[in-house]
Coordinates of C-alpha atoms in Angstrom, one line a residue:
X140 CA 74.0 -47.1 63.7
X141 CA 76.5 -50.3 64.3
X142 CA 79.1 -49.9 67.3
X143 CA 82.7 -48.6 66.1
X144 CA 83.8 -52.7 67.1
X145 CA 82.9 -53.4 63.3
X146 CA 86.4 -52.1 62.3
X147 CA 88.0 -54.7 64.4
X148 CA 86.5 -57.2 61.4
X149 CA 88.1 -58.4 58.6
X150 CA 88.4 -55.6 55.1
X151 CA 85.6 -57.9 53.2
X152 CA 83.2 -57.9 55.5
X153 CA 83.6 -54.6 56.4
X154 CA 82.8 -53.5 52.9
X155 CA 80.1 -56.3 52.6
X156 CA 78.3 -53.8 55.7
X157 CA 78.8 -50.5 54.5
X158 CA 77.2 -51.6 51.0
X159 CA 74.3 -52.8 52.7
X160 CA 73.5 -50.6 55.1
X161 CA 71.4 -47.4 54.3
X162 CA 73.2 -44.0 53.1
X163 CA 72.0 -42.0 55.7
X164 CA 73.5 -44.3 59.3
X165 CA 76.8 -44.5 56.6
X166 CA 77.1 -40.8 56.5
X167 CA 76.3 -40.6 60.1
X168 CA 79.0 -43.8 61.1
X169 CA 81.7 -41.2 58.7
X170 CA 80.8 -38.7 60.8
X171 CA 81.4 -40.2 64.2
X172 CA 85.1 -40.3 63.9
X173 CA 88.4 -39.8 61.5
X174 CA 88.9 -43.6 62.0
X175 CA 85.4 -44.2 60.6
X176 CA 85.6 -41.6 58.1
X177 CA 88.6 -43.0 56.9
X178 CA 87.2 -47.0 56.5
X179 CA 84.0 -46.0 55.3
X180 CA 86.0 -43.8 52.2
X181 CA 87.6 -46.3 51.6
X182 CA 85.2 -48.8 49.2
X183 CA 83.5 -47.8 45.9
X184 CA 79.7 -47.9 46.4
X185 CA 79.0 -47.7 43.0
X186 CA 76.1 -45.9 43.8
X187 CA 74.6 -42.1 43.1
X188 CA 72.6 -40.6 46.4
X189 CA 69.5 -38.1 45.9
X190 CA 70.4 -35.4 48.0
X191 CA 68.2 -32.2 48.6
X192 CA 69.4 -29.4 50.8
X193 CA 66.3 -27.1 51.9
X194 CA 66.6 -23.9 53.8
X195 CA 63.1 -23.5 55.8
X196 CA 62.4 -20.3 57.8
X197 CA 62.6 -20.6 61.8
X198 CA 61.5 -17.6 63.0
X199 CA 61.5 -13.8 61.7
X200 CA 64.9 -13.2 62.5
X201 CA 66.5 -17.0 61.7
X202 CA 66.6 -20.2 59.5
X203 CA 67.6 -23.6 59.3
X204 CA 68.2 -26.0 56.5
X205 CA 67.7 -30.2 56.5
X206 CA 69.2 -32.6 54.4
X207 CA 67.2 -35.6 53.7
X208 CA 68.2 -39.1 51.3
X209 CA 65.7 -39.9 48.9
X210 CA 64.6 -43.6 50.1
X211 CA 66.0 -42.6 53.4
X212 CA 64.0 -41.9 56.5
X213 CA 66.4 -40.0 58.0
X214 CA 67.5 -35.9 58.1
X215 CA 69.9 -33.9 59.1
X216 CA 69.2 -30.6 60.8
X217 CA 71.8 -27.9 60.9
X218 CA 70.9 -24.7 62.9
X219 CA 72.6 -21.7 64.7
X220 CA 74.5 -22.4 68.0
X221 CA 75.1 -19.6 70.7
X222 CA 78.6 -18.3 70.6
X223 CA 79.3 -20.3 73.8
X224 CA 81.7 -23.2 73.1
X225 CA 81.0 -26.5 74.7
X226 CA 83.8 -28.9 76.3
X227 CA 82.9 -30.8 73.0
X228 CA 83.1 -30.1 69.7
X229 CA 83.9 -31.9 66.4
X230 CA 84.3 -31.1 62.9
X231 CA 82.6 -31.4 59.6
X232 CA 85.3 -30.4 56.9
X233 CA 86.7 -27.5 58.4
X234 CA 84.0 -26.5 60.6
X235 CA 84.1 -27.0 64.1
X236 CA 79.9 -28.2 65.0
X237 CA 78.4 -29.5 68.1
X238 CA 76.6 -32.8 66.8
X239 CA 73.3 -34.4 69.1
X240 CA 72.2 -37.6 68.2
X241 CA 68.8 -37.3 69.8
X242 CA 67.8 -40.5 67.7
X243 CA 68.5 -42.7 64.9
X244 CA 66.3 -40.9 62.6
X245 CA 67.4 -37.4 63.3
X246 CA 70.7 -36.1 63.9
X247 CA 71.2 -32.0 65.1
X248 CA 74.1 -29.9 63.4
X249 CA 75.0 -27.1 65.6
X250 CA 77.2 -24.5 63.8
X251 CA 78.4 -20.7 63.3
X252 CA 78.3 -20.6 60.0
X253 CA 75.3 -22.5 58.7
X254 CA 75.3 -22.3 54.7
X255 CA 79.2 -23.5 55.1
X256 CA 78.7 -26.7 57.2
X257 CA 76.0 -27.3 55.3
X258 CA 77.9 -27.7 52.3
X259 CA 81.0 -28.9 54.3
X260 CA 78.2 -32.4 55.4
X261 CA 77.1 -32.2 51.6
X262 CA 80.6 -32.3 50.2
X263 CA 81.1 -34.9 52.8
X264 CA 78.5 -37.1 51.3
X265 CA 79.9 -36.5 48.0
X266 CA 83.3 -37.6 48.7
X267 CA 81.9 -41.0 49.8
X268 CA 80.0 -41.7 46.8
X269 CA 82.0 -40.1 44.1
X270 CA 78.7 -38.7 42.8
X271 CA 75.1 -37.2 44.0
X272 CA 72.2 -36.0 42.5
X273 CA 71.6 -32.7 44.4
X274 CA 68.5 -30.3 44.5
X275 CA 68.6 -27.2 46.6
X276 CA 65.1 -25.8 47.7
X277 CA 64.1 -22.7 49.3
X278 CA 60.6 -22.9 51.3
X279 CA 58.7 -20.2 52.3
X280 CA 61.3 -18.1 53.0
X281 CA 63.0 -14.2 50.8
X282 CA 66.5 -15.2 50.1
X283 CA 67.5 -11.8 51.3
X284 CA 67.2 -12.8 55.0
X285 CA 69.7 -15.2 54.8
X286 CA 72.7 -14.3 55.5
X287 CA 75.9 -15.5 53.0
X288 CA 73.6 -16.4 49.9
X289 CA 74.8 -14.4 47.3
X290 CA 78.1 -16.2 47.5
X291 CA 76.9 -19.8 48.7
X292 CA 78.1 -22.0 46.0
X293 CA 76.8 -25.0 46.5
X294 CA 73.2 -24.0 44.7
X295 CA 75.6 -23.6 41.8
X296 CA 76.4 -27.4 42.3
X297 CA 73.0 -28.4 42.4
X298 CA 71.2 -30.1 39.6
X299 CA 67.7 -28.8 40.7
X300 CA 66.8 -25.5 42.3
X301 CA 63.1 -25.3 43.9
X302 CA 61.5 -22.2 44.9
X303 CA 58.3 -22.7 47.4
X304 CA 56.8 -19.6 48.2
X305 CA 60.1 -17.9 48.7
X306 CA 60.2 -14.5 47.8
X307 CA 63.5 -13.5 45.1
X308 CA 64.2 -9.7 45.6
X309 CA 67.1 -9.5 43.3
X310 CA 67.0 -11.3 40.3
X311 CA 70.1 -9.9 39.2
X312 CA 72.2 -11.4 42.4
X313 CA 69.7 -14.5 42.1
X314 CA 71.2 -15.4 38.6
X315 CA 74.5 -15.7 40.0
X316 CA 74.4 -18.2 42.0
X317 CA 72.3 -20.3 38.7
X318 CA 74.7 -22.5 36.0
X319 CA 73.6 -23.4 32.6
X320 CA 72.3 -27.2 32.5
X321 CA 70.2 -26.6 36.1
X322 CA 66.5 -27.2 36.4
X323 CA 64.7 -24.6 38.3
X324 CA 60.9 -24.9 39.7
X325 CA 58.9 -22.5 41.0
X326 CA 56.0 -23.1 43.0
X327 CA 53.9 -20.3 44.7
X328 CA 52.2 -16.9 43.6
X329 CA 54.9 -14.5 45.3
X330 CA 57.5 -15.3 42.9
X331 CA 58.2 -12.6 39.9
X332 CA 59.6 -15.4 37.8
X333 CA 58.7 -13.1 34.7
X334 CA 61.3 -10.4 35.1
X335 CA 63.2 -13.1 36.4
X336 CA 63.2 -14.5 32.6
X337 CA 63.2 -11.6 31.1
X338 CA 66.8 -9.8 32.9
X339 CA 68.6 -12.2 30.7
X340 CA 70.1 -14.8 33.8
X341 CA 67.6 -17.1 33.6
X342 CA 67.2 -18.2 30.1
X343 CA 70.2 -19.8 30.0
X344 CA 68.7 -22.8 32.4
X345 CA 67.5 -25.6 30.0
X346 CA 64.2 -26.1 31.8
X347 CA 62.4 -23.7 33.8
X348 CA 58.8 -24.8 35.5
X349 CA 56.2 -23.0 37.2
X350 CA 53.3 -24.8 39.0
X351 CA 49.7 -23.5 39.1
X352 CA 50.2 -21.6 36.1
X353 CA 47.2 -19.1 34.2
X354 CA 47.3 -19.9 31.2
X355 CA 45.8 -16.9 29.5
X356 CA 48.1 -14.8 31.6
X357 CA 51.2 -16.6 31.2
X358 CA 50.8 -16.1 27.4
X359 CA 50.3 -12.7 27.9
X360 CA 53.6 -12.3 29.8
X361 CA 55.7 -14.2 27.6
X362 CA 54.6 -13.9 24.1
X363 CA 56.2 -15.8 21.3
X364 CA 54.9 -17.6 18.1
X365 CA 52.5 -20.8 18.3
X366 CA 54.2 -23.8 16.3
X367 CA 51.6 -25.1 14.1
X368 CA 54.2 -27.1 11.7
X369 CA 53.0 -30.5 12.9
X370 CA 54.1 -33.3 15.8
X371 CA 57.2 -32.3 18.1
X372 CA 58.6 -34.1 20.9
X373 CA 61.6 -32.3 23.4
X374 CA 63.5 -35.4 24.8
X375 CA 65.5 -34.2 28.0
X376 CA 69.0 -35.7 29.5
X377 CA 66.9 -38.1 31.6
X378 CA 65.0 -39.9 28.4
X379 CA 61.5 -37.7 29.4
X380 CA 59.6 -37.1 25.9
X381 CA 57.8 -34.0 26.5
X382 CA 55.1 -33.1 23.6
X383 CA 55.9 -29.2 22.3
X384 CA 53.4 -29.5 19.1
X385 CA 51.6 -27.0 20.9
X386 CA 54.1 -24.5 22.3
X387 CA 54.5 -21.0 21.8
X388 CA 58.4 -19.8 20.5
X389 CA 60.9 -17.1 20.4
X390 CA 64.4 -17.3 19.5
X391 CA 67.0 -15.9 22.1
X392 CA 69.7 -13.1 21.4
X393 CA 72.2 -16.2 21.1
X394 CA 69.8 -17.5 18.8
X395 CA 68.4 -20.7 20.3
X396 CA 65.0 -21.5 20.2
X397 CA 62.9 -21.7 23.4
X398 CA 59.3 -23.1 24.0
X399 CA 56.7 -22.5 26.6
X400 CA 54.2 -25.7 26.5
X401 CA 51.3 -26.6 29.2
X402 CA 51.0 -29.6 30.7
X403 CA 48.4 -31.0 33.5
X404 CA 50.8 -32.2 36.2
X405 CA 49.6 -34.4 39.2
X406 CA 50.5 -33.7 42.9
X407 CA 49.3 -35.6 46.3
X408 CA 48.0 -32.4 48.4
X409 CA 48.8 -34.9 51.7
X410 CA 51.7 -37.5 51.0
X411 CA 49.3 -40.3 53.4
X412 CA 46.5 -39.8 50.7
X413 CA 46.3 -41.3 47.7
X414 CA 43.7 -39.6 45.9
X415 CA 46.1 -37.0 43.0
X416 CA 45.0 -33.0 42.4
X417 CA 46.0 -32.3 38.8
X418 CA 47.0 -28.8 38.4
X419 CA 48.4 -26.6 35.2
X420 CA 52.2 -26.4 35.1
X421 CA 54.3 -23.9 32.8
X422 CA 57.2 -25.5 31.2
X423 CA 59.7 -23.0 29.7
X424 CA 62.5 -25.5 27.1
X425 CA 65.5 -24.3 25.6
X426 CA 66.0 -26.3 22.6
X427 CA 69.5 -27.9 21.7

């Protein structure tokens, strides 16, 4: 991260900087005073970040969540702090955090409350770049163990919701916190993403995917009518052409059509390898 003499330098090339340097030292420059927050707001970056937000277990009793950039190298960690308050403290919207910058690649939140600064940093982001593209995972972890979720709004924000072996224990209070228009995955055995569907919050996502599906029990579980009227292709907002000439229908009580198809989908089981593990993913589509 550059020293805070850069402000001393004429507007253009300040903005000529800021658009070339990467997303996540930005944030972190923002963040190191209102001065900075303030010069750094001020230029149109014309640009949308990936954001995702994941909340990973720590121990039986306590989580944490990190932030990562897509294309960046760098995360944000945001955990608990005692209730003893340090000679210094700073703020993150209205939250008053203890911030160590251990390196340049990893940057420590400490915080009270950690569900609000984490959308307090998020929001943060946001009000940079105008826009971001935000997914909101949970991994390995039951929701009900963390404390403030039921009314956490910012996995309402998000575009994407991941589930990773996290453990839903009220679908009813789950569905709250879902919009219409968000994408939700689910990815791990433990997850009873079928009376999920079936309580009536869920089907109003447009997309709804579950890896390492069974196919012959999936059908089981969701029924429906196998289209056999020919070629059909679901386009989604992002242009993807999904074939459905093979997927199994039923019409909602608002009387939209959705489709379950099948699809082989390839993952890396180790990111350093490059060999790819094909495995069967359930793709639940609610038709315009």
């Amino acid at each position: 991260m550059f020293s805070k003499d850069i402000l001393s330098l004429p507007t253009v090339v300040i903005e000529h900087i800021f658009k070339r340097t990467p997303i996540y030292d930005l944030v972190n420059f923002s963040l190191s005073s209102e001065f900075a927050n303030f010069a750094v707001n001020q230029f149109n970056y014309h640009v949308t970040p990936s954001i995702e937000v994941t909340i990973k277990r720590k121990n039986e009793l306590d989580f944490y969540v990190e932030i990562g950039v897509l294309g960046c190298s760098g995360v944000w960690s945001i955990e608990k702090k005692d209730r003893k308050s340090p000679r210094i403290m700073e703020k993150i919207g209205d939250n008053l955090v203890v911030i160590s910058r251990k390196s340049s690649e990893a940057l420590t939140i400490l915080t009270m409350d950690i569900l609000k600064t984490t959308s307090s940093l998020v929001h943060h982001i946001q009000s940079i770049f105008k826009t971001i593209d935000l997914t909101v995972t949970f991994d390995d972890i039951m929701l009900s163990e963390i404390s403030g979720i039921s009314q956490w709004k910012l996995v309402s924000e998000a575009k994407k919701v991941k589930l990773i072996d996290s453990i839903v224990d009220s679908w009813s209070e789950f569905q709250r916190l879902l919009t219409p228009g968000q994408d939700l995955l689910l990815d791990g055995a433990s997850i009873e993403f079928q009376d999920g569907l079936t309580e009536g919050g869920l089907d109003r996502l447009k997309s709804f995917k579950i890896l390492n599906a069974d196919y012959q029990w999936m059908l089981f579980g969701f029924g429906g009518t196998l289209w056999t009227q020919g070629p059909r292709i679901y386009e989604t907002e992002e242009g993807e052409k999904i074939d459905c000439s093979n997927g199994n229908d039923w019409v909602r009580e608002d009387g939209r059509v959705c489709t379950l198809v099948f699809t082989m989908e390839g993952i890396k089981e180790d990111p350093m390898e490059t060999e790819v593990t094909a495995r069967r993913t359930a793709l639940f589509l609610v038709w315009p």
